[in-house]
Amino acid sequence: MWNSAAIDRRSFMKAAGLSFLAGLAPRGAMALQRADAVYASGLRTAKGGFAVATVTERGEIVDQVALPARAHGMAHSMATGKAVAFARRPGTYAMIFDPSGRSEPIVITSAEGRHFYGHGVFSPDGRVLYASENDFEGDRGMIGLYDATNRFARLGEFETYGVGPHDMTVSDDGRMLIVANGGIETHPDFGRTKLNLDSMRPSLTLVDAKTGALLEKHALPSQWAQVSTRHVDIDESGRIWFACQYEGHRNDLPPLVGHFSKGEDLTFVDLPEETTRRLANYVGAIAVNRAAGLVGVSSPKGGIAVTIDAKSGKVLSEASVADAAGIAASRDGFAVSSYDGDFLATHSDVAWDQHIARIAPLKGA
């Protein structure tokens, strides 16, 4: 597990074929300095290809870099400026790119016996990339470690101490990894099929970022064993927020959003019944706006984006957004994208994917 998984761009182009090479032809540098581009997101183009785009705070596409397959989550390092698009589960590629256009993309592949779960995070100093991965033969979640100072060569791996890790993040001091173990078994032989819905084991774990030791594990109560913990973010106080997707009966009204801190039990937010109903048992993304003290969640199945007060947990507003996909902090609250091509107030002839990453500080914030 210590061999490099990095592929140089020339080798990847040769393996990917001429059509992908054409998609990567020069389109102009993705230069943040020429526009107020502050977001990145995966998308499907009008012609059916896949790309990652930089986007202005008005929702306008600045530039795109082609991808070999559909992406899911994004990660960005404020320390180095590098960004990553992770393949959708059970994909095996991640593409690291420089939104400023100073360097060419690097594509890495998951190690043998592993696939990516679509998410990852950089260490605060930008030197290590952590990726959520699946040991599909061992039926255990893993965290892949990649050396950002050496073309993202694979350094090794840690356990997530759970099944089906999805989203993950890192504490501000870089010492602790926070993992949402969705509890769902998968295997690449069965594509995206969920193999254990009757025996799910969702949890949230805190892992030492240096040693890989388990610091805490928070399993969901037995009555909510089918509440899959999927996405996480951290607020200004260090409190960890998590969002869930329910795999039980469609008419149930399970808790979908919660929070905890190290040394504390999980607390579910008591959302109004109608809000829970509108979320349709599915929170697709969560984001914290630290400056404003807000938490935002989106649901493509419910066609809604909800804003929550981070201190009180009270719902402040709800907005109808058809096919609501990604959500990220904006100057006034949250930027929300949709599968139909809407991003804030701008419509583009693309289908935005599930997640948004902010890749530069908001001007004036």
Coordinates of C-alpha atoms in Angstrom, one line a residue:
M1 CA 0.0 0.0 0.0
W2 CA 3.0 2.3 -0.2
N3 CA 3.4 2.4 -3.9
S4 CA 2.6 5.6 -5.8
A5 CA -0.8 5.7 -7.4
A6 CA 0.1 8.8 -9.4
I7 CA -0.2 8.8 -13.2
D8 CA 1.5 11.5 -15.2
R9 CA -0.7 13.5 -17.5
R10 CA 0.8 12.0 -20.7
S11 CA 0.3 8.4 -19.6
F12 CA -3.3 9.2 -18.6
M13 CA -4.1 10.9 -21.9
K14 CA -2.8 7.9 -23.8
A15 CA -4.9 5.5 -21.7
A16 CA -8.0 7.7 -21.9
G17 CA -8.0 8.0 -25.7
L18 CA -8.3 10.8 -28.2
S19 CA -11.8 12.0 -27.3
F20 CA -10.7 12.8 -23.7
L21 CA -7.5 14.4 -25.0
A22 CA -9.6 16.7 -27.2
G23 CA -11.7 17.6 -24.2
L24 CA -8.5 18.8 -22.4
A25 CA -7.4 21.0 -25.2
P26 CA -6.5 24.5 -24.0
R27 CA -9.5 26.6 -23.1
G28 CA -7.7 29.4 -21.4
A29 CA -6.1 29.4 -17.9
M30 CA -8.5 29.0 -15.0
A31 CA -7.3 32.3 -13.5
L32 CA -9.0 33.5 -10.4
Q33 CA -7.3 36.9 -10.8
R34 CA -9.3 37.7 -13.9
A35 CA -12.7 37.2 -12.3
D36 CA -14.3 36.8 -8.9
A37 CA -14.4 33.0 -9.3
V38 CA -14.8 31.5 -5.9
Y39 CA -16.4 28.1 -6.4
A40 CA -15.6 24.8 -8.1
S41 CA -18.1 22.0 -9.0
G42 CA -18.3 19.0 -11.2
L43 CA -20.8 19.0 -14.1
R44 CA -22.2 17.1 -17.0
T45 CA -21.9 19.1 -20.3
A46 CA -24.7 19.5 -22.8
K47 CA -22.9 17.0 -25.0
G48 CA -22.8 14.4 -22.2
G49 CA -19.2 14.7 -21.2
F50 CA -18.0 15.5 -17.7
A51 CA -15.9 18.4 -16.4
V52 CA -15.0 20.4 -13.4
A53 CA -15.7 24.2 -13.6
T54 CA -14.7 27.3 -11.7
V55 CA -17.6 29.5 -11.1
T56 CA -18.1 33.2 -10.1
E57 CA -20.0 34.3 -7.1
R58 CA -22.8 35.2 -9.5
G59 CA -22.9 31.6 -10.7
E60 CA -21.2 32.2 -14.1
I61 CA -18.8 29.6 -15.5
V62 CA -15.3 30.9 -15.8
D63 CA -13.6 27.8 -17.3
Q64 CA -13.7 24.1 -17.4
V65 CA -11.3 21.1 -17.3
A66 CA -12.5 17.8 -18.7
L67 CA -12.8 14.8 -16.5
P68 CA -12.6 11.1 -17.5
A69 CA -15.9 10.3 -15.8
R70 CA -18.5 11.8 -13.5
A71 CA -17.2 13.5 -10.4
H72 CA -18.9 13.9 -7.0
G73 CA -17.2 15.8 -4.2
M74 CA -14.5 18.5 -4.3
A75 CA -11.7 19.4 -2.0
H76 CA -9.6 22.6 -1.9
S77 CA -6.5 23.7 -0.1
M78 CA -6.4 27.4 0.9
A79 CA -2.7 26.8 1.7
T80 CA -1.6 25.7 -1.7
G81 CA -4.5 26.6 -4.0
K82 CA -4.8 23.1 -5.3
A83 CA -8.2 21.5 -5.8
V84 CA -9.4 17.9 -6.3
A85 CA -12.4 16.4 -8.0
F86 CA -13.2 12.9 -6.7
A87 CA -14.9 10.2 -8.9
R88 CA -18.4 9.2 -8.0
R89 CA -18.6 6.0 -6.0
P90 CA -17.4 3.4 -6.9
G91 CA -15.0 5.3 -9.1
T92 CA -11.2 4.9 -9.0
Y93 CA -9.9 8.3 -10.1
A94 CA -9.3 11.6 -8.5
M95 CA -8.0 14.6 -10.5
I96 CA -6.0 17.3 -8.8
F97 CA -5.9 20.7 -10.6
D98 CA -4.7 24.2 -10.1
P99 CA -7.6 26.7 -10.6
S100 CA -5.0 29.5 -11.2
G101 CA -3.7 27.5 -14.3
R102 CA -0.1 27.5 -13.0
S103 CA 0.3 23.7 -13.3
E104 CA -1.3 20.9 -15.3
P105 CA -3.8 18.4 -13.7
I106 CA -2.6 15.2 -12.0
V107 CA -4.8 12.1 -12.0
I108 CA -4.4 9.5 -9.3
T109 CA -6.0 6.1 -9.1
S110 CA -7.1 4.2 -6.0
A111 CA -5.0 1.4 -4.8
E112 CA -5.8 -2.2 -5.7
G113 CA -8.7 -3.5 -3.7
R114 CA -9.9 0.1 -3.0
H115 CA -12.3 2.6 -4.6
F116 CA -13.0 6.2 -3.8
Y117 CA -16.3 7.2 -2.1
G118 CA -16.3 10.6 -3.7
H119 CA -14.9 12.8 -1.0
G120 CA -11.7 13.9 0.7
V121 CA -9.9 16.8 2.4
F122 CA -6.5 18.4 2.5
S123 CA -4.6 18.8 5.7
P124 CA -4.6 22.5 6.7
D125 CA -1.0 23.0 5.5
G126 CA -1.9 21.4 2.2
R127 CA 0.8 18.7 2.4
V128 CA -1.5 15.7 2.7
L129 CA -4.6 14.7 0.8
Y130 CA -7.0 12.4 2.7
A131 CA -9.6 10.4 0.7
S132 CA -12.5 8.3 1.8
E133 CA -12.1 4.8 0.4
N134 CA -13.6 1.3 0.5
D135 CA -11.7 -1.9 1.3
F136 CA -14.4 -3.8 -0.5
E137 CA -13.1 -7.3 0.2
G138 CA -12.5 -6.5 3.9
D139 CA -15.8 -4.6 4.2
R140 CA -14.3 -1.7 6.0
G141 CA -13.8 2.0 5.4
M142 CA -10.4 3.4 4.8
I143 CA -8.7 6.8 4.6
G144 CA -6.2 7.0 1.8
L145 CA -3.2 9.3 2.4
Y146 CA -1.6 11.1 -0.5
D147 CA 1.6 13.2 -0.6
A148 CA 0.7 16.6 -2.0
T149 CA 4.4 17.5 -2.1
N150 CA 5.3 14.5 -4.4
R151 CA 2.7 14.4 -7.1
F152 CA 0.2 12.8 -4.7
A153 CA 2.0 9.5 -4.3
R154 CA 0.1 7.2 -2.0
L155 CA 1.6 7.3 1.6
G156 CA -0.6 4.6 3.2
E157 CA -4.0 4.4 4.8
F158 CA -5.9 4.5 8.0
E159 CA -9.1 2.8 9.0
T160 CA -12.3 4.8 9.4
Y161 CA -13.5 2.3 12.0
G162 CA -16.8 2.0 10.2
V163 CA -18.5 0.8 7.0
G164 CA -19.2 2.9 3.9
P165 CA -17.3 6.1 4.7
H166 CA -18.6 9.0 2.6
D167 CA -17.7 12.6 3.4
M168 CA -14.9 13.6 5.7
T169 CA -13.2 16.8 7.0
V170 CA -10.3 17.8 9.3
S171 CA -10.2 19.9 12.4
D172 CA -8.7 23.4 12.0
D173 CA -5.5 22.4 13.9
G174 CA -5.1 19.4 11.5
R175 CA -4.9 16.9 14.4
M176 CA -8.2 15.1 13.9
L177 CA -10.1 13.6 10.9
I178 CA -13.9 13.5 11.1
V179 CA -15.5 10.7 9.0
A180 CA -19.2 10.1 8.2
N181 CA -19.4 6.3 7.9
G182 CA -22.7 5.8 6.1
G183 CA -23.0 2.2 7.3
I184 CA -23.8 0.9 3.8
E185 CA -21.8 -2.0 2.3
T186 CA -20.9 -1.7 -1.4
H187 CA -18.8 -3.7 -3.9
P188 CA -17.6 -2.6 -7.3
D189 CA -18.9 -5.8 -8.8
F190 CA -22.4 -4.6 -8.0
G191 CA -22.0 -1.0 -9.0
R192 CA -23.9 1.4 -6.8
T193 CA -26.1 -1.3 -5.2
K194 CA -26.5 -1.0 -1.5
L195 CA -25.9 -4.5 -0.1
N196 CA -27.0 -4.4 3.6
L197 CA -29.9 -2.0 4.1
D198 CA -31.4 -4.4 6.7
S199 CA -28.2 -4.4 8.7
M200 CA -26.7 -1.0 8.4
R201 CA -24.1 0.4 10.8
P202 CA -23.9 4.2 10.4
S203 CA -21.5 6.1 12.6
L204 CA -19.3 9.2 12.9
T205 CA -15.7 8.7 13.9
L206 CA -12.9 10.9 15.0
V207 CA -9.5 9.7 13.9
D208 CA -6.0 10.9 14.9
A209 CA -4.6 12.5 11.7
K210 CA -1.0 11.6 12.6
T211 CA -1.3 8.0 13.8
G212 CA -4.7 6.8 12.5
A213 CA -5.8 5.8 16.0
L214 CA -9.5 5.9 16.8
L215 CA -10.3 8.8 19.2
E216 CA -14.1 8.5 19.3
K217 CA -16.8 6.6 17.6
H218 CA -20.4 7.7 17.7
A219 CA -22.8 5.0 16.4
L220 CA -26.4 6.1 15.7
P221 CA -29.1 4.8 18.0
S222 CA -30.6 1.4 17.0
Q223 CA -33.9 2.9 16.1
W224 CA -32.2 5.0 13.5
A225 CA -29.9 2.3 12.1
Q226 CA -31.1 3.1 8.6
V227 CA -30.2 6.8 9.0
S228 CA -27.0 6.9 6.9
T229 CA -24.6 9.6 8.0
R230 CA -23.3 11.1 4.8
H231 CA -21.8 14.7 5.0
V232 CA -20.0 16.8 7.6
D233 CA -18.8 20.3 8.2
I234 CA -17.4 22.3 11.1
D235 CA -18.7 25.6 12.5
E236 CA -16.8 28.5 14.0
S237 CA -16.9 27.0 17.5
G238 CA -15.5 23.6 16.3
R239 CA -18.8 21.9 16.5
I240 CA -19.2 19.2 13.9
W241 CA -22.4 19.2 11.9
F242 CA -23.6 16.1 10.0
A243 CA -26.4 15.4 7.5
C244 CA -28.1 12.1 6.7
Q245 CA -30.0 10.1 4.2
Y246 CA -32.7 7.7 5.3
E247 CA -32.9 4.2 3.8
G248 CA -36.1 3.1 5.6
H249 CA -39.8 3.5 4.9
R250 CA -40.6 6.6 2.8
N251 CA -43.3 7.7 5.2
D252 CA -41.1 7.8 8.2
L253 CA -39.9 11.1 9.5
P254 CA -36.4 10.4 10.9
P255 CA -33.9 13.0 12.1
L256 CA -31.7 14.2 9.2
V257 CA -29.4 16.8 10.7
G258 CA -27.3 16.9 13.9
H259 CA -24.2 18.0 15.6
F260 CA -21.6 17.0 18.2
S261 CA -18.2 18.0 19.5
K262 CA -15.3 15.8 20.8
G263 CA -16.3 14.3 24.1
E264 CA -20.0 14.9 23.5
D265 CA -22.9 12.7 22.4
L266 CA -24.7 13.2 19.1
T267 CA -27.5 15.7 19.1
F268 CA -30.2 15.7 16.4
V269 CA -31.6 19.0 15.4
D270 CA -35.4 19.1 16.0
L271 CA -36.5 20.3 12.6
P272 CA -40.1 21.2 12.1
E273 CA -42.1 18.2 10.9
E274 CA -43.0 20.0 7.6
T275 CA -39.3 20.8 7.0
T276 CA -38.4 17.1 7.5
R277 CA -41.2 16.1 5.2
R278 CA -40.0 18.5 2.5
L279 CA -36.4 17.2 2.8
A280 CA -37.9 13.8 1.6
N281 CA -35.6 11.7 3.8
Y282 CA -32.5 12.9 1.9
V283 CA -30.0 15.6 2.6
G284 CA -27.7 15.7 -0.3
A285 CA -25.2 18.3 1.0
I286 CA -24.4 20.4 4.1
A287 CA -22.3 23.6 4.4
V288 CA -21.4 25.9 7.2
N289 CA -21.2 29.7 6.8
R290 CA -18.9 30.5 9.7
A291 CA -18.9 34.3 9.3
A292 CA -22.7 34.4 9.4
G293 CA -23.2 31.6 12.0
L294 CA -25.4 29.6 9.6
V295 CA -25.7 26.0 8.5
G296 CA -27.2 25.1 5.1
V297 CA -28.6 21.8 3.8
S298 CA -30.0 20.9 0.4
S299 CA -32.2 18.1 -0.9
P300 CA -32.5 17.3 -4.6
K301 CA -35.3 14.8 -3.8
G302 CA -37.2 17.4 -1.9
G303 CA -36.3 20.4 -4.1
I304 CA -35.4 22.5 -1.1
A305 CA -32.5 24.4 0.6
V306 CA -32.8 25.1 4.3
T307 CA -30.9 27.6 6.4
I308 CA -30.4 26.8 10.1
D309 CA -29.0 29.0 12.9
A310 CA -25.8 27.4 14.1
K311 CA -26.2 28.4 17.7
S312 CA -29.9 27.6 18.3
G313 CA -30.5 24.9 15.6
K314 CA -33.6 26.8 14.6
V315 CA -34.7 26.9 10.9
L316 CA -34.4 30.4 9.6
S317 CA -35.5 30.0 6.1
E318 CA -36.5 27.5 3.4
A319 CA -36.2 28.0 -0.4
S320 CA -37.7 25.9 -3.1
V321 CA -34.9 24.9 -5.5
A322 CA -35.8 22.2 -8.1
D323 CA -33.2 19.4 -8.1
A324 CA -31.1 21.3 -5.5
A325 CA -27.6 19.8 -5.6
G326 CA -24.6 21.5 -4.0
I327 CA -24.4 24.1 -1.3
A328 CA -21.6 26.3 -0.1
A329 CA -21.2 29.5 1.9
S330 CA -21.8 32.8 0.0
R331 CA -21.6 36.4 1.2
D332 CA -25.3 36.6 1.9
G333 CA -25.8 33.0 3.1
F334 CA -25.4 30.1 0.7
A335 CA -24.9 29.4 -3.0
V336 CA -27.0 26.5 -4.2
S337 CA -26.7 24.7 -7.5
S338 CA -29.1 22.3 -9.3
Y339 CA -29.0 19.4 -11.5
D340 CA -30.9 21.5 -14.0
G341 CA -28.1 24.0 -14.5
D342 CA -29.0 26.7 -12.1
F343 CA -26.2 28.2 -9.9
L344 CA -27.3 31.1 -7.7
A345 CA -29.2 33.4 -10.2
T346 CA -27.4 32.1 -13.3
H347 CA -28.6 29.3 -15.6
S348 CA -26.0 27.4 -17.7
D349 CA -26.5 24.6 -20.2
V350 CA -25.0 22.0 -17.9
A351 CA -26.1 19.7 -15.1
W352 CA -24.3 20.6 -11.9
D353 CA -23.2 17.7 -9.8
Q354 CA -23.8 17.0 -6.1
H355 CA -21.3 19.3 -4.4
I356 CA -19.7 22.7 -4.5
A357 CA -16.3 23.8 -3.0
R358 CA -15.4 27.4 -2.3
I359 CA -11.9 27.8 -3.7
A360 CA -11.2 31.4 -2.7
P361 CA -12.3 33.8 0.0
L362 CA -15.3 35.8 -0.8
K363 CA -14.4 39.4 -1.8
G364 CA -15.4 41.8 0.8
A365 CA -16.0 39.1 3.4

